[in-house]
C-alpha cells in the first residue's frame, strides 16, 4: 500500500513540475462560451483559479455562465463576424490585463451549418461558416496578439479532424483547413517572441455546433430549393440516403466532451504543450489515418460512405 502511495505522490509531483508557474495570476480569453467546449472550459479554468475573460454571443449564455462561476470570471459580448465588436473586446481585454499581457487566447467560437453536398449549397452558405470559423478567428487573433506577445503566452485554435480530411461538403471543412494553415504560419512567426500556438483537432463530439434544427428539416430545405435538373441528376434516393447517413453520424457523436477540455487545459498550463491535440477515438483511429493515407485510398474509403447519384457513370 505504501508503494502505491509513493508512486501516486511521485506522479503528482512530476506532473506539477511541468506546469507553468503562477497560473492564478494568468489571464485567458475564450471565445464562444455560450455552450459546448467554451462554456465547460471557462468553468474549469475558473475552478482552477485562473483569470478567465469569457465571451458570449447571447445575454442568456452570459448570465448562465456568471451564475455558474466565481467572481473572478468576467464576461463580455462578442460577435466574431463584426470588426467593431472584435475591436471593442480587444480594448476591454487590454484594460483588464494591462502590462501583464494575455497568457491564453482560446479561439473556440465556431459553427458547422449549413453543410451538405457542395452543389446543393450557395456562396452565402459557405461564407456564413467561413466568416465565423476562419475570418473571425484570424481577426480576433490579430487584435489580441500584442497582448499575447506581452505575456509570451499561448494561442489555442479550435480546428477539427475535418481540418485534416474533408469528410463533408460546405464551409466547415474548408474553414478548418484554413485554421490549420493560419495556425502553422503564425506558429512559425511567433516562435521568436516566445509565443506557442496549439491546434485542437477533435473528432465527432456532440455540441451545439450541429445546430438545434432537425437534420431532416435542414436537408429538406436544401433539397427543395434545388433546380429540377440538379434534383434529377442526384435522385430522391440519394437525398434520402445522404440524410440517413448524416443522422447516423450525429447519433454516433461522443457526448462526453471533457477530453477536449483536458487537451485545451494542457495546452494552456503545461510548460511543453503539444502542437496538435487529437481528442476522440475516431480522430485517432479513423480521421488522422485517413488524412495520412495516399489520396486515392482515402478517396476510395470515403466514397463508400456517399450514396450513388442517379446520373452516376460508374
XYZ file of C-alpha atoms in Angstrom:
314
model
C 0.000 0.000 0.000
C 2.844 2.363 0.889
C 4.460 1.711 -2.500
C 1.293 2.691 -4.354
C 1.048 5.900 -2.330
C 4.700 6.705 -3.135
C 4.108 6.169 -6.865
C 0.980 8.355 -6.748
C 2.894 11.122 -4.960
C 5.751 10.944 -7.492
C 3.287 11.120 -10.393
C 1.610 14.240 -8.983
C 4.984 15.812 -8.215
C 6.304 15.218 -11.732
C 3.047 16.451 -13.254
C 3.140 19.650 -11.213
C 6.805 20.140 -12.061
C 5.832 20.511 -15.719
C 3.161 23.132 -15.006
C 3.507 26.798 -15.843
C 4.078 28.703 -12.559
C 1.665 31.274 -11.071
C -1.390 30.097 -13.011
C -3.712 32.025 -10.696
C -2.214 35.289 -11.984
C -2.698 34.483 -15.664
C -5.489 35.780 -17.906
C -7.191 33.576 -20.505
C -9.564 34.965 -23.152
C -12.053 32.433 -24.571
C -14.475 32.988 -27.462
C -17.799 31.160 -27.784
C -18.661 30.440 -24.141
C -22.452 30.253 -24.502
C -22.323 26.455 -24.678
C -20.218 23.404 -25.510
C -16.423 23.454 -25.266
C -16.153 27.157 -24.422
C -18.626 27.063 -21.572
C -17.095 23.988 -19.930
C -13.540 25.297 -20.406
C -14.392 28.661 -18.817
C -15.854 26.903 -15.788
C -12.921 24.519 -15.435
C -10.248 27.220 -15.669
C -12.218 29.366 -13.230
C -12.324 26.460 -10.755
C -8.570 26.154 -11.202
C -8.165 29.775 -10.121
C -7.168 31.306 -13.447
C -8.455 34.729 -14.513
C -10.990 33.883 -17.199
C -12.178 36.516 -19.667
C -15.082 34.800 -21.416
C -17.125 35.971 -24.384
C -20.725 35.113 -25.141
C -22.987 35.843 -28.088
C -26.215 35.974 -26.077
C -27.357 37.555 -22.820
C -28.770 34.204 -21.731
C -25.411 32.490 -22.213
C -23.579 35.217 -20.302
C -25.936 35.138 -17.312
C -25.830 31.344 -17.108
C -22.016 31.377 -17.108
C -21.809 34.109 -14.468
C -24.149 32.146 -12.185
C -22.014 29.007 -12.515
C -18.620 30.635 -11.854
C -16.751 32.651 -9.234
C -16.437 36.425 -9.080
C -13.040 36.138 -10.835
C -14.616 35.237 -14.164
C -15.623 38.189 -16.327
C -17.832 38.151 -19.412
C -18.190 40.411 -22.427
C -20.212 40.046 -25.626
C -18.542 39.246 -28.927
C -19.664 38.708 -32.497
C -16.574 37.410 -34.317
C -18.055 38.416 -37.693
C -18.065 42.132 -36.791
C -14.848 44.168 -36.715
C -16.234 46.753 -34.295
C -17.247 44.005 -31.843
C -13.760 42.443 -32.011
C -12.012 45.786 -31.504
C -14.247 46.598 -28.516
C -13.456 43.203 -26.966
C -9.717 43.748 -27.520
C -9.881 47.144 -25.769
C -11.772 45.544 -22.883
C -9.173 42.764 -22.566
C -6.300 45.242 -22.712
C -7.855 47.226 -19.861
C -8.075 44.024 -17.778
C -4.605 42.604 -18.391
C -2.520 45.801 -18.539
C 1.249 45.391 -18.709
C 0.967 41.743 -17.659
C -0.480 40.801 -21.015
C -2.754 37.946 -22.060
C -1.439 34.473 -21.266
C -4.006 32.497 -23.248
C -6.147 33.209 -26.312
C -8.573 30.358 -26.999
C -10.301 30.754 -30.376
C -13.216 28.427 -29.741
C -16.224 30.141 -31.390
C -17.499 28.199 -34.392
C -20.481 26.954 -36.380
C -20.970 23.886 -38.563
C -24.005 24.718 -40.657
C -25.053 24.893 -43.439
C -23.409 21.635 -44.535
C -24.302 19.119 -47.223
C -23.344 18.196 -50.783
C -21.388 21.150 -52.171
C -23.547 21.526 -55.284
C -26.628 21.945 -53.083
C -25.151 24.985 -51.318
C -24.792 28.641 -52.263
C -21.883 31.042 -51.919
C -23.729 32.612 -48.960
C -23.876 29.217 -47.223
C -20.090 28.878 -47.487
C -19.425 32.481 -46.438
C -21.633 32.182 -43.339
C -19.465 29.389 -41.921
C -16.081 30.656 -43.131
C -16.694 34.134 -41.680
C -17.124 32.684 -38.177
C -14.687 29.783 -38.176
C -11.792 31.276 -40.123
C -12.032 35.006 -40.865
C -13.360 35.759 -37.373
C -10.662 33.616 -35.761
C -7.963 35.424 -37.753
C -9.281 38.889 -36.891
C -9.615 38.068 -33.179
C -6.049 36.717 -33.168
C -4.593 39.768 -34.920
C -6.276 42.091 -32.420
C -5.129 40.093 -29.389
C -1.563 39.335 -30.477
C 0.146 42.395 -28.927
C -1.243 41.343 -25.520
C -0.277 37.679 -26.014
C 3.261 38.695 -27.031
C 3.485 40.863 -23.914
C 2.858 37.756 -21.768
C 4.828 35.371 -24.017
C 1.666 33.325 -23.862
C -0.328 30.827 -25.892
C -2.726 30.872 -28.843
C -5.075 27.861 -28.897
C -7.059 27.450 -32.117
C -10.057 25.127 -32.332
C -9.788 23.183 -35.556
C -11.260 19.732 -36.205
C -10.474 16.344 -37.640
C -12.344 17.869 -40.584
C -9.386 20.218 -40.899
C -7.175 17.250 -41.796
C -9.540 15.307 -44.071
C -12.657 16.739 -45.741
C -15.475 14.391 -44.752
C -18.453 16.633 -45.592
C -19.284 19.383 -48.064
C -19.867 23.020 -47.209
C -17.818 25.679 -45.469
C -16.970 23.714 -42.310
C -14.031 21.620 -43.546
C -12.925 24.456 -45.839
C -12.743 26.792 -42.843
C -10.942 24.258 -40.653
C -8.315 23.592 -43.334
C -7.801 27.359 -43.278
C -7.436 27.320 -39.487
C -4.705 24.703 -39.843
C -2.811 26.802 -42.405
C -3.153 30.020 -40.392
C -2.038 28.241 -37.220
C 1.010 26.742 -38.937
C 2.166 30.042 -40.417
C 1.600 32.122 -37.302
C 3.212 29.476 -35.065
C 6.455 29.815 -37.017
C 6.354 33.617 -36.860
C 5.552 33.812 -33.143
C 8.228 31.300 -32.156
C 10.766 34.132 -31.957
C 8.574 36.029 -29.483
C 8.270 33.085 -27.090
C 4.588 32.549 -28.014
C 3.336 28.989 -28.548
C 0.478 28.129 -30.934
C -1.527 24.922 -30.439
C -4.271 23.373 -32.560
C -7.115 21.239 -31.189
C -8.462 18.703 -33.710
C -11.396 16.902 -32.057
C -13.259 14.014 -33.567
C -17.052 13.876 -33.687
C -18.393 15.373 -30.428
C -21.982 16.277 -29.597
C -22.144 20.065 -29.186
C -24.435 22.861 -30.357
C -22.211 23.312 -33.432
C -24.514 20.752 -35.065
C -27.451 23.147 -34.606
C -30.785 22.780 -32.890
C -32.875 22.317 -36.017
C -33.794 18.787 -37.041
C -31.416 17.289 -39.643
C -34.285 16.120 -41.840
C -35.697 19.667 -41.933
C -32.323 21.153 -42.860
C -31.720 18.642 -45.634
C -35.262 19.044 -46.980
C -34.731 22.808 -47.153
C -31.554 22.277 -49.210
C -33.235 19.706 -51.442
C -36.391 21.675 -52.146
C -34.570 24.825 -53.282
C -32.513 22.932 -55.900
C -33.230 23.359 -59.620
C -35.096 20.378 -61.075
C -32.106 19.456 -63.255
C -29.890 19.093 -60.171
C -32.569 17.071 -58.353
C -32.849 14.727 -61.316
C -29.072 14.227 -61.530
C -28.852 13.155 -57.872
C -32.234 11.489 -57.463
C -34.543 11.184 -54.453
C -32.770 8.049 -53.268
C -29.501 9.991 -52.923
C -31.276 12.645 -50.864
C -32.829 10.074 -48.506
C -29.624 8.050 -48.046
C -27.448 11.151 -47.537
C -29.859 12.402 -44.869
C -29.892 8.977 -43.173
C -26.063 8.832 -43.130
C -25.870 12.341 -41.667
C -28.353 11.401 -38.925
C -26.305 8.309 -38.074
C -23.112 10.393 -37.882
C -24.806 12.824 -35.497
C -26.192 9.989 -33.377
C -22.708 8.488 -33.027
C -21.228 11.806 -31.796
C -19.441 11.456 -28.436
C -21.456 13.229 -25.706
C -18.591 13.392 -23.173
C -16.649 16.473 -24.209
C -14.309 16.588 -21.210
C -11.417 15.043 -23.158
C -11.412 18.080 -25.451
C -11.380 20.422 -22.434
C -8.483 18.483 -20.907
C -6.467 18.992 -24.103
C -7.067 22.759 -24.127
C -6.215 22.928 -20.420
C -2.942 21.075 -21.053
C -2.093 23.440 -23.905
C -2.595 26.398 -21.546
C -0.928 25.080 -18.405
C 1.913 22.779 -19.487
C 5.451 24.068 -19.927
C 5.671 21.833 -23.001
C 2.317 21.903 -24.827
C 1.863 19.838 -27.971
C 1.436 21.494 -31.359
C -1.599 19.350 -32.180
C -4.109 17.549 -29.973
C -6.449 14.865 -31.340
C -9.125 14.106 -28.724
C -11.535 11.301 -29.556
C -11.015 7.688 -30.592
C -12.467 8.395 -34.038
C -9.878 11.161 -34.516
C -7.009 8.841 -33.605
C -8.212 5.665 -35.306
C -10.123 6.975 -38.330
C -9.663 10.613 -39.353
C -5.918 11.052 -38.769
C -5.062 7.780 -40.579
C -7.364 8.830 -43.450
C -5.502 12.139 -43.663
C -2.181 10.287 -43.954
C -3.182 7.576 -46.425
C -2.378 8.063 -50.125
C -5.132 10.286 -51.536
C -6.619 7.650 -53.907
C -7.035 5.257 -50.955
C -8.707 7.938 -48.806
C -10.984 8.862 -51.708
C -11.976 5.212 -52.169
C -12.779 4.729 -48.453
C -14.786 7.945 -48.106
C -16.639 7.382 -51.389
C -18.104 4.191 -49.858
C -19.886 6.468 -47.362
C -21.573 8.571 -50.066
C -24.692 7.315 -51.874
C -24.527 6.799 -55.633
C -26.337 9.564 -57.572
C -28.948 8.763 -60.202
C -26.728 10.012 -63.040
C -23.645 8.077 -61.883
C -21.413 6.921 -64.739
C -19.811 4.205 -62.576
